[in-house]
mmCIF file of C-alpha atoms in Angstrom:
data_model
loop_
_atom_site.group_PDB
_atom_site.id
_atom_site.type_symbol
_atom_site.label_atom_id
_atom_site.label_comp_id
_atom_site.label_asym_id
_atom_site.label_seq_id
_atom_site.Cartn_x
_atom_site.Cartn_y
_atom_site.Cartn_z
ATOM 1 C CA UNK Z 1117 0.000 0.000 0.000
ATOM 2 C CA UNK Z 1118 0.996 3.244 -0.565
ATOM 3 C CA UNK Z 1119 -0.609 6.319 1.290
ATOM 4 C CA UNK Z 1120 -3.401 3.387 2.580
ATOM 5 C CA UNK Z 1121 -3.914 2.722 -1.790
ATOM 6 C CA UNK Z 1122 -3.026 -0.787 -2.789
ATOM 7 C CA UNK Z 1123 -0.758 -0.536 -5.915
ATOM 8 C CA UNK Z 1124 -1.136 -3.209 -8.981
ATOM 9 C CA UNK Z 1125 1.566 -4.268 -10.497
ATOM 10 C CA UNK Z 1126 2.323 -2.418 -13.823
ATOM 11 C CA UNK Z 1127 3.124 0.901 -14.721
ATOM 12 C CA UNK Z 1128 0.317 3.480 -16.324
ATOM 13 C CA UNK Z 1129 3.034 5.648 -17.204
ATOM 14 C CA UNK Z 1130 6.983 5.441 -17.531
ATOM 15 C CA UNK Z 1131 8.589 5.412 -14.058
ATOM 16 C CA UNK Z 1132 5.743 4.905 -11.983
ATOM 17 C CA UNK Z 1133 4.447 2.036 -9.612
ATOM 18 C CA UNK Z 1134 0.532 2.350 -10.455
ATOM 19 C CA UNK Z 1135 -2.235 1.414 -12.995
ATOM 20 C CA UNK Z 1136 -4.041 3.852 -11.530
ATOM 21 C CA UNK Z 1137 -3.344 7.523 -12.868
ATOM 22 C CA UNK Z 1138 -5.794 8.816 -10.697
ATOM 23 C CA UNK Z 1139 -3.647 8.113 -7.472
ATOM 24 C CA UNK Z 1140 -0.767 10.214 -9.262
ATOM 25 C CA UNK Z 1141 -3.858 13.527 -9.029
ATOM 26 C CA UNK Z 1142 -4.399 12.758 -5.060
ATOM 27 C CA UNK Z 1143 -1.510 11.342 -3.795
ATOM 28 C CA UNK Z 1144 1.912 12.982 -3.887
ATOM 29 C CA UNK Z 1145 5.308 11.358 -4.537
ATOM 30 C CA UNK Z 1146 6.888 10.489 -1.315
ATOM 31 C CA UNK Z 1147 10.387 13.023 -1.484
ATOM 32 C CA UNK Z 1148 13.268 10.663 -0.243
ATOM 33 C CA UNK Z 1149 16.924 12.453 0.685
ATOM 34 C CA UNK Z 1150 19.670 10.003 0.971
ATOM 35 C CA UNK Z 1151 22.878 11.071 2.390
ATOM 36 C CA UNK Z 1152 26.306 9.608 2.615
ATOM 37 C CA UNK Z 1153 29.565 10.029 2.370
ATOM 38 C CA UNK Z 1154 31.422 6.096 1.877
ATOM 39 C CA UNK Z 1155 31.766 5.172 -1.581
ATOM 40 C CA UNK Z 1156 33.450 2.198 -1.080
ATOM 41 C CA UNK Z 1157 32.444 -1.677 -0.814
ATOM 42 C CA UNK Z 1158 28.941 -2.526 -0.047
ATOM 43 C CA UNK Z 1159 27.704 0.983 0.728
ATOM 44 C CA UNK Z 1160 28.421 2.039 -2.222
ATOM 45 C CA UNK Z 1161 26.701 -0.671 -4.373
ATOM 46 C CA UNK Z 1162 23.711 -0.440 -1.718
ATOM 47 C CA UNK Z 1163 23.182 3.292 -2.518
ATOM 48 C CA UNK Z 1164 23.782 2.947 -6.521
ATOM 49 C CA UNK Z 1165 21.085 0.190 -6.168
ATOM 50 C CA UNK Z 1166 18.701 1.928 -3.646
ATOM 51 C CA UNK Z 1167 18.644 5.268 -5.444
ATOM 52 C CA UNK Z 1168 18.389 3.820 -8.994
ATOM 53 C CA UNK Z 1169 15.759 1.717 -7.839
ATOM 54 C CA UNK Z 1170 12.808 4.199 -6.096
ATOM 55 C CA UNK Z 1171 12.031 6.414 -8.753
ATOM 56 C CA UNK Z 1172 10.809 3.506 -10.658
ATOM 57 C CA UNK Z 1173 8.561 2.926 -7.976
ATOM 58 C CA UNK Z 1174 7.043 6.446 -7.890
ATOM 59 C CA UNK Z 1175 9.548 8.074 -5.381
ATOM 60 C CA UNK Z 1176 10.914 11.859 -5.461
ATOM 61 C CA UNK Z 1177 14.680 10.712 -4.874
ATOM 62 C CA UNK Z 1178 17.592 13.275 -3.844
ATOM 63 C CA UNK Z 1179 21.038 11.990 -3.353
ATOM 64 C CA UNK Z 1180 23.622 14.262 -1.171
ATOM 65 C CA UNK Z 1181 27.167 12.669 -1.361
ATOM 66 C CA UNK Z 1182 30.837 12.951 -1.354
ATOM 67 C CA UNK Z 1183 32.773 11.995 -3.912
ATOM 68 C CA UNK Z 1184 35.894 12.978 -2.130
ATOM 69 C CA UNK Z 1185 36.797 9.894 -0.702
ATOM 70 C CA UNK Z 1186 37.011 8.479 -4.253
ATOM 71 C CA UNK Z 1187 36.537 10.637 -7.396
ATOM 72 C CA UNK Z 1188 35.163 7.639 -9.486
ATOM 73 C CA UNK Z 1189 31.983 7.444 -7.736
ATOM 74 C CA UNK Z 1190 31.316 10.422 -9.858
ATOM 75 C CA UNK Z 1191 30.429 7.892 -12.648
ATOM 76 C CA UNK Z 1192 27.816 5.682 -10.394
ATOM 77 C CA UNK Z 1193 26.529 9.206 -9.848
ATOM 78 C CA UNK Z 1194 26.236 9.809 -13.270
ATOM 79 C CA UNK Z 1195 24.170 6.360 -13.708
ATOM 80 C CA UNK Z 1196 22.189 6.880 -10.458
ATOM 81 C CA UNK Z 1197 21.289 10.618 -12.201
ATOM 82 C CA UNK Z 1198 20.011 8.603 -15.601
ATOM 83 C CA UNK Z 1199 17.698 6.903 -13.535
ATOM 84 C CA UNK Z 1200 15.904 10.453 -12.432
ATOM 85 C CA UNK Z 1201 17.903 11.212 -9.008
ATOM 86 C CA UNK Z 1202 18.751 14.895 -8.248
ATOM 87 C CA UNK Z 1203 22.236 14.792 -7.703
ATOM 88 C CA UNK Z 1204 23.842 16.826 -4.895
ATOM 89 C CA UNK Z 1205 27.491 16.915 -4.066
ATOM 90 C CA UNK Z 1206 29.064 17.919 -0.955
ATOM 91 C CA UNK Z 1207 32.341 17.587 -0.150
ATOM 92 C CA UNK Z 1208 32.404 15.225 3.349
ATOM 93 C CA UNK Z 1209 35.437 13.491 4.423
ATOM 94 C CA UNK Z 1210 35.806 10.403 6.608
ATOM 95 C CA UNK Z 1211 37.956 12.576 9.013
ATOM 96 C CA UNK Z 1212 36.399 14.482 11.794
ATOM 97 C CA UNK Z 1213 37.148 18.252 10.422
ATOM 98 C CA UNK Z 1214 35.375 20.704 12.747
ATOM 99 C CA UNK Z 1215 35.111 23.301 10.610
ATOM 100 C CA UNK Z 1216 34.168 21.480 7.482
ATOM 101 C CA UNK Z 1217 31.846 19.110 9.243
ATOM 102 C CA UNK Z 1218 29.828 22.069 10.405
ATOM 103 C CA UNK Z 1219 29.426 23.753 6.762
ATOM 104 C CA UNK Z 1220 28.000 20.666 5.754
ATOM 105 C CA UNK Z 1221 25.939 20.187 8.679
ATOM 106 C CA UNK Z 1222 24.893 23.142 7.825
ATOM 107 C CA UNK Z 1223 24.209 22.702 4.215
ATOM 108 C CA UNK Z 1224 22.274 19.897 4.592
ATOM 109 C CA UNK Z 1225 20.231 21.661 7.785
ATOM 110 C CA UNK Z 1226 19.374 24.457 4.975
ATOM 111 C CA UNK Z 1227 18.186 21.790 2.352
ATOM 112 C CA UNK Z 1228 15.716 19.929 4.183
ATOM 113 C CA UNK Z 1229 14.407 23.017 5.281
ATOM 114 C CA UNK Z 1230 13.944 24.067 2.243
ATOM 115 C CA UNK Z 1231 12.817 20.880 0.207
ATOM 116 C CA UNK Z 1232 10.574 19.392 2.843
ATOM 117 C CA UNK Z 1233 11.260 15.991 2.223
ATOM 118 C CA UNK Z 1234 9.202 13.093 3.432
ATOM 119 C CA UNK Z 1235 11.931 10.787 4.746
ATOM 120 C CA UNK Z 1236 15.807 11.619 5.557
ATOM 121 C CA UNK Z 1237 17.854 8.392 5.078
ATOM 122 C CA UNK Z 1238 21.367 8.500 6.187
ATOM 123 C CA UNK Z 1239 23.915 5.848 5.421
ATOM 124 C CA UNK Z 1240 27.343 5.357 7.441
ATOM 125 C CA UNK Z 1241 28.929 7.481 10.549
ATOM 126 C CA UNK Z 1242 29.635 10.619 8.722
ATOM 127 C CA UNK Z 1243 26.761 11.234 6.278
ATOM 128 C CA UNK Z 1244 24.659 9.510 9.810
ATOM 129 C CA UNK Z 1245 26.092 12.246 11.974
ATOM 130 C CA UNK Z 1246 26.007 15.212 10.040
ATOM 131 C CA UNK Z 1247 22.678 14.340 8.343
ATOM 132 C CA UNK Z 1248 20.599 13.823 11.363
ATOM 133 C CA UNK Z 1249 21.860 17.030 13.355
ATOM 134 C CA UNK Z 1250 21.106 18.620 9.984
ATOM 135 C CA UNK Z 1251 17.278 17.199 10.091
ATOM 136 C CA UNK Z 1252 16.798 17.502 13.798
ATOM 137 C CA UNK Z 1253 18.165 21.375 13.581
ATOM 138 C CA UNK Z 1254 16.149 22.276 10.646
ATOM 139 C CA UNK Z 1255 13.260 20.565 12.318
ATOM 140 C CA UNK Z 1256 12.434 18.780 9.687
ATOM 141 C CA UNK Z 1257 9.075 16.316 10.222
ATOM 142 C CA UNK Z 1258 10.448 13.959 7.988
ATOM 143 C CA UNK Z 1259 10.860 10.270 8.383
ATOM 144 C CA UNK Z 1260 14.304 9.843 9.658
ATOM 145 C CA UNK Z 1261 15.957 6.482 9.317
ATOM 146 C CA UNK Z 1262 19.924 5.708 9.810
ATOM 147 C CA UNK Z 1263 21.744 2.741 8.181
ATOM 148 C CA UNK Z 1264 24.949 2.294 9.458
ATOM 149 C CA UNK Z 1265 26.662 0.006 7.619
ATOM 150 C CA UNK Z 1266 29.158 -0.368 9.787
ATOM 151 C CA UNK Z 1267 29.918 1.815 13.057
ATOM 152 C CA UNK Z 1268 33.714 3.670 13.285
ATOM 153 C CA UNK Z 1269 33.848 2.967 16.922
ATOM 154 C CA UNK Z 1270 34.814 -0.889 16.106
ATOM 155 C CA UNK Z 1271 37.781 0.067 13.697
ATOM 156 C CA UNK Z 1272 40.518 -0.583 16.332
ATOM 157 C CA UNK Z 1273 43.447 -0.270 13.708
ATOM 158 C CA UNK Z 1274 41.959 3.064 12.176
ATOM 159 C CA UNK Z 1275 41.217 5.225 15.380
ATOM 160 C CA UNK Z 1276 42.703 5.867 18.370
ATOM 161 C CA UNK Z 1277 40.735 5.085 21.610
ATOM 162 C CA UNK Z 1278 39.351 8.557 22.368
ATOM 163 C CA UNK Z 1279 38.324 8.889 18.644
ATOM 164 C CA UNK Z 1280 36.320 5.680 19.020
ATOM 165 C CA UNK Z 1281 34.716 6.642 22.352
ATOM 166 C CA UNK Z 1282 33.899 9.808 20.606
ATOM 167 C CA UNK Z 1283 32.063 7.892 17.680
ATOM 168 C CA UNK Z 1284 30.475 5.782 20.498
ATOM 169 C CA UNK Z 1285 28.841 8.787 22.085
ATOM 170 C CA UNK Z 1286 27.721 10.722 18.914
ATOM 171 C CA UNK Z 1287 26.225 7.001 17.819
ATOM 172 C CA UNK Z 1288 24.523 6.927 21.284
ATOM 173 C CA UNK Z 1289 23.082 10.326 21.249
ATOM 174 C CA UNK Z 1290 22.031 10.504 18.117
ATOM 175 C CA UNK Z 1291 20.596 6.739 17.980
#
């Protein structure tokens, strides 16, 4: 069901999830943000797959993501745009960066405000982090749901203990 209508399999139109056009006149498409920063491994195919997959199925999908981490995830962002995704790039690095961290925070705060999306998914510690402050601070009344992944606070050989209790409490607060 979607918005309490029960959808029948094939589309009435290119891209969408319905027979029935007249749902498209009363019902909205559900606006989706998906944040994250790792492109690498699983994440990344999960997000490529994710966000090339709703707007087939009659979502409004927006993608905010780094390609800093590794440039070539510029071309899965190409294919993800094909598939009708709003692409939005912001810089966010895997390091904790005070200052930067808070211009994107801050960034993102300002686009859900101003987008009013529907639901706020965030994938992985970083995107996780800065994207729920973001929604909670623009006071967003989205659906917010967090993915992890995986959680930095277990990387033993990557971060130093007071980095990983750090990661610990954000996850806890936030959580």
């Amino acid at each position: 069901p979607v918005f309490g209508f029960r959808v029948s399999a094939g589309p009435s139109r290119p891209g969408c999830c319905c027979r029935r056009a007249e749902l498209h006149e009363t019902v909205p498409m559900i606006r989706v943000a998906q944040v994250m920063e790792c492109t690498i491994g699983g994440t990344r195919r999960h997000i490529r797959e994710l966000c090339s997959g709703l707007p087939d199925r009659g979502f409004d999908v927006t993608l905010f993501a780094s390609a800093e981490r590794d440039p070539s995830f510029r071309d899965d962002l190409a294919d993800i745009a094909r598939h009708g995704v709003e692409i939005v790039e912001i810089p966010m690095v895997r390091e904790v960066s005070p200052g930067r961290d808070a211009l994107h925070q801050l960034r993102l705060r300002r686009e859900f405000r101003a987008r009013g999306f529907d639901v706020i998914h965030t994938h992985s510690s970083k995107a996780g982090a800065l994207g729920r402050v973001g929604a909670m601070l623009a006071r967003s009344r989205a659906a917010l749901v967090h993915t992890p992944h995986t959680f930095a606070f277990t990387f033993t050989e990557q971060f130093s203990p007071w980095k990983r209790r750090l990661f610990l409490a954000i996850e806890r607060r936030l959580g």
